[in-house]
Coordinates of N, CA and C in Angstrom, one line a residue:
X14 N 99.0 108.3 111.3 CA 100.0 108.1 110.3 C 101.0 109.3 110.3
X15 N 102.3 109.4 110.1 CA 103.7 109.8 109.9 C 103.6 110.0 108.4
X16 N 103.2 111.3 107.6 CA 103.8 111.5 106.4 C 105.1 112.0 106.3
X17 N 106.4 111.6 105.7 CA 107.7 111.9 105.9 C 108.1 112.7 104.2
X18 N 108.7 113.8 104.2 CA 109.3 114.3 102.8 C 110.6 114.9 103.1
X19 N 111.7 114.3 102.4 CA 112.6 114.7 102.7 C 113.2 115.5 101.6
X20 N 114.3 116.5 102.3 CA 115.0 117.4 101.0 C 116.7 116.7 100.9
X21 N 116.7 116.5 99.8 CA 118.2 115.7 99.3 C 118.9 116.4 98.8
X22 N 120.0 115.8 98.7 CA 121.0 116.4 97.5 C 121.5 115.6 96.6
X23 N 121.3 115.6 95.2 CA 121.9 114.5 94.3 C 123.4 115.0 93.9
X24 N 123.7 113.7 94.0 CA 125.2 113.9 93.2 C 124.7 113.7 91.6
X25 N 124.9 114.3 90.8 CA 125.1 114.1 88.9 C 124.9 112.7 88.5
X26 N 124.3 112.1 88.5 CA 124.2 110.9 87.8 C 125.2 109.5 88.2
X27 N 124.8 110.1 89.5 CA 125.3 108.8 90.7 C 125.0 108.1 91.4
X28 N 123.9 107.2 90.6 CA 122.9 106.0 91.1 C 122.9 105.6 92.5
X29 N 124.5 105.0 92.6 CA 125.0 104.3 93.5 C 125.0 105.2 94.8
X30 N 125.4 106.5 94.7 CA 125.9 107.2 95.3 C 124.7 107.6 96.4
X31 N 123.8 108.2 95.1 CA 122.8 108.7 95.8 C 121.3 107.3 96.5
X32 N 121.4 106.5 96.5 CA 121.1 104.9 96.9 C 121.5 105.3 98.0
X33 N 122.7 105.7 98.3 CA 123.4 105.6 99.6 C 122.8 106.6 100.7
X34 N 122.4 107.5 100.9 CA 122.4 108.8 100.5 C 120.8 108.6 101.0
X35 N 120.1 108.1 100.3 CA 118.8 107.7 100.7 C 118.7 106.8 101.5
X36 N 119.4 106.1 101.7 CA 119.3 104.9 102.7 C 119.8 105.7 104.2
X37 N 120.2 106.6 104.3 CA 120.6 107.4 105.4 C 119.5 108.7 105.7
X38 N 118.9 108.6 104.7 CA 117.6 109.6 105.2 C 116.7 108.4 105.6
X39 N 116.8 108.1 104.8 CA 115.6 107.1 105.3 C 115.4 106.2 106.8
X40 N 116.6 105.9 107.2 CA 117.4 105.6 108.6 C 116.8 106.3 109.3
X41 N 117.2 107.9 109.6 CA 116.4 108.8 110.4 C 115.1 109.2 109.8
X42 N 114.4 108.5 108.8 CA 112.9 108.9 109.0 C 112.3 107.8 109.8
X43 N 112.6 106.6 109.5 CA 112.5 105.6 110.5 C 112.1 105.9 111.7
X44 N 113.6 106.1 112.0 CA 114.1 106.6 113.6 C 113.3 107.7 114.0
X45 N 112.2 108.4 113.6 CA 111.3 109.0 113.9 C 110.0 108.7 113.8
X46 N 109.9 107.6 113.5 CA 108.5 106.9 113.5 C 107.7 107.2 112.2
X47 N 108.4 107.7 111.3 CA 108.0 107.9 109.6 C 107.2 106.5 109.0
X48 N 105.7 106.5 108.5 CA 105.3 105.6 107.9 C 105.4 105.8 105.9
X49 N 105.7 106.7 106.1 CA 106.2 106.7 104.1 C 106.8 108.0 104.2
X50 N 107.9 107.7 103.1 CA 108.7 108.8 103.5 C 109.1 109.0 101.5
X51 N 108.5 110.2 101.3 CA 109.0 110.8 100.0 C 110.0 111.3 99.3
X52 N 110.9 111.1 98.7 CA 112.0 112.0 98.1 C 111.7 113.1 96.9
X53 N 112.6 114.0 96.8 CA 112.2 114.7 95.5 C 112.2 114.0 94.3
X54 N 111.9 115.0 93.4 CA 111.6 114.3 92.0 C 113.2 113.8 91.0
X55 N 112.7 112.6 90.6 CA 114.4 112.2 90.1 C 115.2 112.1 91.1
X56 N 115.0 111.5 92.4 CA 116.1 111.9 92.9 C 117.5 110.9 93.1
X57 N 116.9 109.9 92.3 CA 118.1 108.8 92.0 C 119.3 109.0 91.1
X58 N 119.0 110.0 90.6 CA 119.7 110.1 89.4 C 120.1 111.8 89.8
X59 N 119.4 112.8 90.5 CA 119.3 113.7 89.8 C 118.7 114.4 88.7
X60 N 118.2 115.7 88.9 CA 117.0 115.9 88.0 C 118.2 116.5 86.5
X61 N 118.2 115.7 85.9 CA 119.7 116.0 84.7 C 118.8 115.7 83.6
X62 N 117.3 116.3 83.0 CA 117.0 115.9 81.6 C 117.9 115.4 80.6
X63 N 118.9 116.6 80.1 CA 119.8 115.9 79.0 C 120.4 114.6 79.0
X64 N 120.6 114.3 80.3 CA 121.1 113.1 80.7 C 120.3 112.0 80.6
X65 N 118.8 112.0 80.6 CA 118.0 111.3 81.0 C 117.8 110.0 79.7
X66 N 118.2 110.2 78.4 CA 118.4 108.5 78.0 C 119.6 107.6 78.6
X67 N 120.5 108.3 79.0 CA 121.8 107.9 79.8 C 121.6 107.1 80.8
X68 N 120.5 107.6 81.5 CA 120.4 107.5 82.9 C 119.2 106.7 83.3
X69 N 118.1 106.6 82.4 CA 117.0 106.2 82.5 C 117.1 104.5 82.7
X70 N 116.4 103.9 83.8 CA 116.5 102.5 84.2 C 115.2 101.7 83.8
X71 N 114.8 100.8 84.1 CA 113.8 99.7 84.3 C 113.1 99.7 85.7
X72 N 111.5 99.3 85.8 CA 111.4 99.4 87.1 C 111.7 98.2 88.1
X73 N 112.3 97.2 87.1 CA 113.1 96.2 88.6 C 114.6 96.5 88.2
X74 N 115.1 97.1 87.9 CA 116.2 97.6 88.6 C 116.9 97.1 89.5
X75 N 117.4 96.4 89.5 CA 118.3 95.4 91.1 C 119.2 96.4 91.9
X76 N 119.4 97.5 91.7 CA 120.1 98.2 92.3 C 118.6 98.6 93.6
X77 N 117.8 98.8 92.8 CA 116.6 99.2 93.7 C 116.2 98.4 94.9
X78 N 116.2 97.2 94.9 CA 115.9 96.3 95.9 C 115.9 96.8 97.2
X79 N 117.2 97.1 97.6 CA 117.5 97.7 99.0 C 116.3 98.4 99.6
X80 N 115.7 99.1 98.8 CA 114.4 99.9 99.3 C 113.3 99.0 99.4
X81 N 113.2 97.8 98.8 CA 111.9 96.8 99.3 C 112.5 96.1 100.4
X82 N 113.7 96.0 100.5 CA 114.5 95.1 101.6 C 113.7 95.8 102.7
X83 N 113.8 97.7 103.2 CA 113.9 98.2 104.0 C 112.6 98.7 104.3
X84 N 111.8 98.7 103.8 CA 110.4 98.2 103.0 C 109.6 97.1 104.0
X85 N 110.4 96.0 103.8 CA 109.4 95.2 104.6 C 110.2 95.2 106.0
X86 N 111.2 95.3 105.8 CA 112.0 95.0 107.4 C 111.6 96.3 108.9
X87 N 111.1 97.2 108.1 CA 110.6 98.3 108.9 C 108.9 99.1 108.9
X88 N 108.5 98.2 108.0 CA 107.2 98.4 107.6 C 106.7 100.1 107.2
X89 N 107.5 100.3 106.3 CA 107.5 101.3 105.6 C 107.4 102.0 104.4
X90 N 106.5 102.7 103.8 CA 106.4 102.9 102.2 C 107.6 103.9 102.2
X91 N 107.9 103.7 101.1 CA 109.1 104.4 100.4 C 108.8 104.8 98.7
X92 N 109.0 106.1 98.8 CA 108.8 106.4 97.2 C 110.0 107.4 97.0
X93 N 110.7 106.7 95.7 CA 112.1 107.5 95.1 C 112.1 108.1 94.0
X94 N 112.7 108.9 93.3 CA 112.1 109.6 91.9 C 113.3 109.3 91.1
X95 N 113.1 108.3 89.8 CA 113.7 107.8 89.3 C 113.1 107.9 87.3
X96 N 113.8 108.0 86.5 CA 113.6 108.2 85.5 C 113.6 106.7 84.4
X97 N 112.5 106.1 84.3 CA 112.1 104.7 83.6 C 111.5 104.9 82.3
X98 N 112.3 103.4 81.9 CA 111.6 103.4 80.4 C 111.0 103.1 80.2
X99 N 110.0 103.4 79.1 CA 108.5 103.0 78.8 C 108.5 102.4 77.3
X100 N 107.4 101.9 77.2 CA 107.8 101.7 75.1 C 107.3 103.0 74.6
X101 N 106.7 104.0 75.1 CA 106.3 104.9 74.7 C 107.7 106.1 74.8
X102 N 108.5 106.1 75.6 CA 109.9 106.6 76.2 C 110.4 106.9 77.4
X103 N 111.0 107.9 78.1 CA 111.5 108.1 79.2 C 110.1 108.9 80.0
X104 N 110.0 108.0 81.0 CA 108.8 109.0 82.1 C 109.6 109.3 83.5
X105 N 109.3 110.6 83.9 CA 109.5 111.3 85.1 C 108.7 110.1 86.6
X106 N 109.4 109.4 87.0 CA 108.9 108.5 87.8 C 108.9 108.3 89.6
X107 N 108.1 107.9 90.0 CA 108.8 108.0 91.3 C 107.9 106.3 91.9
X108 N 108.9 105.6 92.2 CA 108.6 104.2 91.9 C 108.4 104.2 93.6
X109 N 107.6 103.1 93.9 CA 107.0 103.2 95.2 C 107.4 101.7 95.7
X110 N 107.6 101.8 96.9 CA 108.2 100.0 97.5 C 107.0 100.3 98.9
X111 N 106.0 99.0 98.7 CA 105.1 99.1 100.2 C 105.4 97.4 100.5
X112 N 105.3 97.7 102.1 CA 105.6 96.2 102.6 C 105.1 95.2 102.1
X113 N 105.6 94.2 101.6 CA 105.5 92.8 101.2 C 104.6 93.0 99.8
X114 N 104.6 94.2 99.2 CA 104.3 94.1 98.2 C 105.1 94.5 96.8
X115 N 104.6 94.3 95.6 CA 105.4 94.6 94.1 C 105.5 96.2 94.1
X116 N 106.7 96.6 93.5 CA 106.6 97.7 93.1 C 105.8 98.3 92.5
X117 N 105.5 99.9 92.3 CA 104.8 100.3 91.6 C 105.2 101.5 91.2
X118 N 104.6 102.4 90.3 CA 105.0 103.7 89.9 C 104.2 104.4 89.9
X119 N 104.2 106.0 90.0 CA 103.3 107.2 90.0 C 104.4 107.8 88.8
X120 N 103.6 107.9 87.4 CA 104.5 108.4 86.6 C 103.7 110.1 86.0
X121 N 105.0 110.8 86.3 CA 104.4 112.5 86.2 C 103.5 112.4 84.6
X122 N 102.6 112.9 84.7 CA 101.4 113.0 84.0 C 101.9 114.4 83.1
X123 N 102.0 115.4 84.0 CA 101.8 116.6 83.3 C 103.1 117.2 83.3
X124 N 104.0 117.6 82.0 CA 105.2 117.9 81.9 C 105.5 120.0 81.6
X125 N 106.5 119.8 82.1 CA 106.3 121.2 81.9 C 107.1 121.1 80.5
X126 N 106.8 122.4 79.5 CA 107.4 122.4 78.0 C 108.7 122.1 77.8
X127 N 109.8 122.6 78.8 CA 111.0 122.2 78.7 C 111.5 120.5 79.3
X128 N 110.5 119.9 79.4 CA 111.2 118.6 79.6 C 110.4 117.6 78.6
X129 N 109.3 118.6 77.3 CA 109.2 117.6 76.1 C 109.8 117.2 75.9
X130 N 111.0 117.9 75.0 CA 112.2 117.0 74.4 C 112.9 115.7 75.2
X131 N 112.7 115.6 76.4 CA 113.9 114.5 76.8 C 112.3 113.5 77.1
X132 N 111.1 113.9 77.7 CA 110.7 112.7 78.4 C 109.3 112.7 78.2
X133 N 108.4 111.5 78.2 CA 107.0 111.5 77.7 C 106.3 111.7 78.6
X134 N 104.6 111.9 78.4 CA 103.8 112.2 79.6 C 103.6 110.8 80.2
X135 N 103.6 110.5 82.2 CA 103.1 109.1 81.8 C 101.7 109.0 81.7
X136 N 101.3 108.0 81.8 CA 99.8 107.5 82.2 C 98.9 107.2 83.7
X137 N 99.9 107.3 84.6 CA 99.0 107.0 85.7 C 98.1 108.0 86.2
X138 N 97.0 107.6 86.8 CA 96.0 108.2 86.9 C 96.3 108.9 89.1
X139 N 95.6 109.3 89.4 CA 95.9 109.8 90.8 C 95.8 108.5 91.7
X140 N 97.4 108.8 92.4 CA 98.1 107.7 93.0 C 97.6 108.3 94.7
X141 N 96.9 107.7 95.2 CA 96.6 107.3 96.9 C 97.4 106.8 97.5
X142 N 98.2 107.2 98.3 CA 98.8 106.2 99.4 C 98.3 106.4 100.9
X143 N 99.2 106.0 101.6 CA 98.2 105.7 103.3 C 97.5 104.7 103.6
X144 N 97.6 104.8 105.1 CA 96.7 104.0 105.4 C 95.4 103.7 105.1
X145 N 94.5 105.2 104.9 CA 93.3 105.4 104.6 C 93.2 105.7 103.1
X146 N 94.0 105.7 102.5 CA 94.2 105.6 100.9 C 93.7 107.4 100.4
X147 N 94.6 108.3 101.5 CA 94.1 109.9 101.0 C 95.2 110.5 101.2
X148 N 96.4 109.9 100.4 CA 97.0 111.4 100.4 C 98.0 110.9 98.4
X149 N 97.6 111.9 98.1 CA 97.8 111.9 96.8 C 99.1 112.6 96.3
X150 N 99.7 112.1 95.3 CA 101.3 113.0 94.9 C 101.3 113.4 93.4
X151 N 102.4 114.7 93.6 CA 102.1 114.9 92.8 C 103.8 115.0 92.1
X152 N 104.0 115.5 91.0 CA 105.7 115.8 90.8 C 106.1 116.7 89.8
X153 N 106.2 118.0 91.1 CA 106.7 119.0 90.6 C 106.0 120.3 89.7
X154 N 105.9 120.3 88.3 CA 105.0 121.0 87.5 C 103.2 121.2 88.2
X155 N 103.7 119.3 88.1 CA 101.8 118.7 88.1 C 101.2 119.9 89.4
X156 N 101.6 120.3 90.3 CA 101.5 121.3 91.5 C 100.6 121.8 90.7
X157 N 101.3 122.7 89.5 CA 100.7 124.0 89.0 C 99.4 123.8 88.3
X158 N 99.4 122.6 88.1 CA 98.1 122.4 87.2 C 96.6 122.3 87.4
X159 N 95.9 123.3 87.7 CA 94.1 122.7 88.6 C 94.1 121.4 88.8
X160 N 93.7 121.0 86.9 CA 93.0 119.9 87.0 C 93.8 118.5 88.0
X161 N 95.1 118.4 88.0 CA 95.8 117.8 88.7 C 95.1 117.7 90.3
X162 N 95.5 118.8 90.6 CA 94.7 119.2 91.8 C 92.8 118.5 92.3
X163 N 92.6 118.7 91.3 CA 91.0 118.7 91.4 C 90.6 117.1 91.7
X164 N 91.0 116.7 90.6 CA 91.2 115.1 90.5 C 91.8 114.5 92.0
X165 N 92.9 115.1 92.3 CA 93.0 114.6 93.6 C 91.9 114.7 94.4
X166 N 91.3 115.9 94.7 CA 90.1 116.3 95.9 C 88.7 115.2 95.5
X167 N 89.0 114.9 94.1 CA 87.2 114.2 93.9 C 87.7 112.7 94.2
X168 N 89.1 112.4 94.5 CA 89.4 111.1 94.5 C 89.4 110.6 95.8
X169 N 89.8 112.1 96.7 CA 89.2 111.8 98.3 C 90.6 112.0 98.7
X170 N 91.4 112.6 97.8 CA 92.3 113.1 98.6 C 92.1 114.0 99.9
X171 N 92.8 113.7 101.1 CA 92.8 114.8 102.4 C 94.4 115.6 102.5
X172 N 95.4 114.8 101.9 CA 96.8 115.2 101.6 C 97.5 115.4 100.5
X173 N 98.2 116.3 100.0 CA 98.6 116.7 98.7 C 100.1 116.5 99.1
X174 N 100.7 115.9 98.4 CA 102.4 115.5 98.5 C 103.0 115.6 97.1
X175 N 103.9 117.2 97.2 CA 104.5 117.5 96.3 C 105.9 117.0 95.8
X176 N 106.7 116.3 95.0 CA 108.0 115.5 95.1 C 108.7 116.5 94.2
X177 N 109.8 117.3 94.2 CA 109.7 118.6 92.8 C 111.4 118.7 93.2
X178 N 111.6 119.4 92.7 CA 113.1 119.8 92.4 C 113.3 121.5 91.6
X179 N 112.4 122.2 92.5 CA 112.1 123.8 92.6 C 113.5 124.5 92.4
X180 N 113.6 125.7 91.5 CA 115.0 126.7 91.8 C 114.9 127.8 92.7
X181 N 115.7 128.2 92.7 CA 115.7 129.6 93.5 C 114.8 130.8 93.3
X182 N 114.5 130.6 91.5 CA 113.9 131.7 90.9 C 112.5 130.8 91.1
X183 N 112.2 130.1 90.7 CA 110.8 129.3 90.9 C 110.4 129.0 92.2
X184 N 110.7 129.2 93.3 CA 110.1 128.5 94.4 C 108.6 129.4 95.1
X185 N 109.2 130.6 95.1 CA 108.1 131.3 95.8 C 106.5 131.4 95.2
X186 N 107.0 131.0 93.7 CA 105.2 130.6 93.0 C 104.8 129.5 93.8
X187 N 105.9 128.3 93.3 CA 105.0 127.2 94.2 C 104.8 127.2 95.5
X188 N 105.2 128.1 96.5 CA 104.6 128.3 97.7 C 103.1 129.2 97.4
X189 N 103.3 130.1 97.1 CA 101.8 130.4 96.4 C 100.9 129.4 96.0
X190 N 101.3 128.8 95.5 CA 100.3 127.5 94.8 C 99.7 126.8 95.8
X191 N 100.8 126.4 96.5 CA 100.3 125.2 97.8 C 99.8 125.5 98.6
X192 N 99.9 127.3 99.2 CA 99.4 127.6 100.1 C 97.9 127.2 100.0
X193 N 97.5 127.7 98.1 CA 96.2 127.8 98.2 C 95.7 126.6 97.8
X194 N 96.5 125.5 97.3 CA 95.7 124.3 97.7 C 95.0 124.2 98.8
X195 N 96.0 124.3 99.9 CA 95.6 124.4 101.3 C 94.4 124.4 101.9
X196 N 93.9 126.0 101.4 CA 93.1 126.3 101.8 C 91.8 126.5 100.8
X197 N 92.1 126.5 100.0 CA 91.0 126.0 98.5 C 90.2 124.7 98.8
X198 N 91.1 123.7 99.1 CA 90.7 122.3 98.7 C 90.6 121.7 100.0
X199 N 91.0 122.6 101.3 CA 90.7 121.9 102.8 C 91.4 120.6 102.8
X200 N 92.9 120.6 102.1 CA 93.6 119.6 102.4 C 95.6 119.8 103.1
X201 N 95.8 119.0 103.9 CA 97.1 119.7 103.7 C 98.2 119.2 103.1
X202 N 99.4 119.9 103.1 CA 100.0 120.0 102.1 C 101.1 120.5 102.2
X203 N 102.2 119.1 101.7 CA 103.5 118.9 101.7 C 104.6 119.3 100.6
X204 N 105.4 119.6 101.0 CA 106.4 119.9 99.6 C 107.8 118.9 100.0
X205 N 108.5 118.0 99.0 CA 109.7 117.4 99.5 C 110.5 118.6 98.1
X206 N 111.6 119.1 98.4 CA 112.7 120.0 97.4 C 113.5 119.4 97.6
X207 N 114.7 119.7 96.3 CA 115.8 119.0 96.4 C 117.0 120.5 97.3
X208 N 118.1 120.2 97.2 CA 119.0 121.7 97.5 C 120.1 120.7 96.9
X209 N 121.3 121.3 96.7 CA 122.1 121.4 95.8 C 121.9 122.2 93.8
X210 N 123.0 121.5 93.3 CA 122.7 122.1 92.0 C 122.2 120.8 91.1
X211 N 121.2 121.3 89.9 CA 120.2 120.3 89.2 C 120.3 120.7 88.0
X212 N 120.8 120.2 86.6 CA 120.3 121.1 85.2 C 120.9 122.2 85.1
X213 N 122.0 122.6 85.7 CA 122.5 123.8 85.7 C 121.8 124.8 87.0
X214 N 120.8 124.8 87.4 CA 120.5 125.8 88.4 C 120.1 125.0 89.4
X215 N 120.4 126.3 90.7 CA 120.5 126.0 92.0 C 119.1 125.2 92.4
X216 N 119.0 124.6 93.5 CA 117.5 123.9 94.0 C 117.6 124.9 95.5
X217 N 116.2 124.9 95.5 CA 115.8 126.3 96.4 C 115.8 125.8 97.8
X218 N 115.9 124.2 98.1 CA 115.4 123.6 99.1 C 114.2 124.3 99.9
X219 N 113.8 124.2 101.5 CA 112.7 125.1 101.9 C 111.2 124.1 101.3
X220 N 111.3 122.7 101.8 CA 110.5 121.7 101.7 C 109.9 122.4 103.3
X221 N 108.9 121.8 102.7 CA 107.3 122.6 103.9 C 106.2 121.5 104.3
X222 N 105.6 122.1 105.2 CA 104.0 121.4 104.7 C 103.4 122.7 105.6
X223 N 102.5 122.3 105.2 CA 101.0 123.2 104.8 C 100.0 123.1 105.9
X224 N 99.2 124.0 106.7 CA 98.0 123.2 107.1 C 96.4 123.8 106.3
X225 N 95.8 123.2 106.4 CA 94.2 123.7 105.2 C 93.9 124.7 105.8
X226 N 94.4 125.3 106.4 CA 93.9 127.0 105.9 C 95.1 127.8 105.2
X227 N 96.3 126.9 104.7 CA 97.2 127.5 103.7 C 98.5 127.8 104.4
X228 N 98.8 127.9 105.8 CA 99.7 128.7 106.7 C 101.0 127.2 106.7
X229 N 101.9 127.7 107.2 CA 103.2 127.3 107.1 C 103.3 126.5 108.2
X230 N 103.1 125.2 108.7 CA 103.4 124.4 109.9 C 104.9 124.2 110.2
X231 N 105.8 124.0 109.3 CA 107.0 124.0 109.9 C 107.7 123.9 108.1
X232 N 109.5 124.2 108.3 CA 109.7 124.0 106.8 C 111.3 124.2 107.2
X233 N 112.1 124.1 106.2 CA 113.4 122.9 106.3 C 114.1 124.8 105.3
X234 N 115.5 125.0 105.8 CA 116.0 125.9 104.8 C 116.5 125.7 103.9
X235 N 117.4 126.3 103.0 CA 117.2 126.8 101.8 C 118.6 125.6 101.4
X236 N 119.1 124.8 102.2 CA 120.4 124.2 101.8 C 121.3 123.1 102.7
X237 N 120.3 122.6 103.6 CA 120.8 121.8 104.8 C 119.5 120.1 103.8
X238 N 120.1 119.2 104.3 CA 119.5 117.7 103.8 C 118.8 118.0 105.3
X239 N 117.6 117.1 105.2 CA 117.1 116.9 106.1 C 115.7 116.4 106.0
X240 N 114.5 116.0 106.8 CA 113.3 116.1 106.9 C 112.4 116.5 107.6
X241 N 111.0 117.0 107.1 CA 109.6 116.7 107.4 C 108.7 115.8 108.1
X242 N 108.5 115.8 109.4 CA 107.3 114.9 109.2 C 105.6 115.4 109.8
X243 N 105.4 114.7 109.0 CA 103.5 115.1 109.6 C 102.7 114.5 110.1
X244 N 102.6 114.4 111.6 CA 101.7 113.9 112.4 C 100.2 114.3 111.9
X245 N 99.6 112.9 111.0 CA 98.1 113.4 110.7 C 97.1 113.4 111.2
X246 N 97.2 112.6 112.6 CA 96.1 112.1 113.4 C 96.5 114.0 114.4
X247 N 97.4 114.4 114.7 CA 97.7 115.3 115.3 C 97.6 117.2 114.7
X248 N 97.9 116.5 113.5 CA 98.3 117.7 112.3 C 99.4 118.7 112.9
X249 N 99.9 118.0 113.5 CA 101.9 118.7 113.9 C 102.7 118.6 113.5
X250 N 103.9 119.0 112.9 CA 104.7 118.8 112.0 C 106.3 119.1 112.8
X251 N 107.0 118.1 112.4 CA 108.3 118.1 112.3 C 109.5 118.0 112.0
X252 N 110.5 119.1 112.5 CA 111.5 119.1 111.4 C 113.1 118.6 112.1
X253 N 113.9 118.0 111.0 CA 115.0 117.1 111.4 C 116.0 117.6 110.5
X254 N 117.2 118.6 110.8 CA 118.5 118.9 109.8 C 119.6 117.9 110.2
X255 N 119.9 117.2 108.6 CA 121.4 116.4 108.7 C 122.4 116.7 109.0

């Protein structure tokens, strides 16, 4: 299997735009033999809390389609980070398109304090994807949290896939963090970042993966789009600038 995480750039609250935008990473994750390919967190929209009743969609969304189109026509999982509504309210989402199947969602569970006010915790429980149903995601915050963590490992997670939208001032904790997933939990471990600007501050780009003893297999800089991918039958990793 081909785990693919890519680092984006959102334009502000430009659905359309950034649709586009994905459909061109995604082209060259393809074109590299990518079997699921991750975006950062929100990345449909941009990670814009205040924005986020503005912005917040439904999960059939007809703008979305294109990604089940590309989905079945390439035989490829695709997960995008998109902000949906709930009857409960707006959840941090990252909706998932697998071949010839219904959509689904992995909704962020554990919010960090500053995104109470705009958005609720969701409810899903630890999301498996793969072939072999072991590699588990997470978005963003949820990184920092054990129990998040732990729950993956007893679920039989073997891969940890972070979807986040990191700053400049924040990134070097969560490389701390993931290292020691790494090697804590004998799993490896992905980071997809966004780069441009998000909420006011910069995105740190410097999407990575991990191997289980914590060390740096390859990783993307601080400001180029581009991707990741991870050979898991191999555990080699490679990297692709736009």
């Amino acid at each position: 299997m081909k785990l693919c995480v890519a680092q984006a750039r959102a334009v502000k609250g430009d659905i359309l735009s950034n649709i586009e935008n994905h459909k061109k990473i995604i082209a060259l994750a393809v074109s590299n033999g990518a079997d699921t390919i991750i975006f950062p967190e929100l990345s449909i929209t941009g990670y814009e809390p205040t924005l986020a009743k503005e912005l917040a969609t439904e999960l059939h969304d007809e703008r979305l389609n294109v990604f089940q189109d590309i989905s079945d026509e390439k035989t490829v999982t695709i997960g995008v980070g998109v902000p949906l509504k709930t009857a409960a309210g707006i959840t941090i989402s990252m909706v998932l398109f697998r071949p010839q199947e219904s959509r689904n969602v992995y909704a962020k569970k554990y919010l960090h304090a500053d995104e109470d006010p705009y958005f609720v915790s969701g409810e899903s429980s630890i999301s498996l994807l793969g072939e072999d149903g072991d590699v588990a995601l997470a978005i963003c915050y949820e990184l920092s949290v054990p129990q998040h963590v732990e729950d993956a490992y007893k679920c039989g997670a073997q891969f940890y896939l972070a979807s986040s939208v990191k700053s400049t001032g924040g990134i070097e904790n969560a490389f701390d963090r993931l290292s020691r997933i790494g090697s804590e939990y004998d799993m490896m471990v992905l980071l997809s970042n966004a780069v441009g600007e998000s909420d006011g501050f910069q995105c740190a780009g410097k999407s990575a993966v991990w191997d289980s003893t914590g060390a740096v297999l390859e990783q993307l800089d601080a400001t180029s789009e581009g991707i990741l991918i991870l050979d898991t039958d191999t555990r080699t990793a490679m990297s692709v600038i736009i």
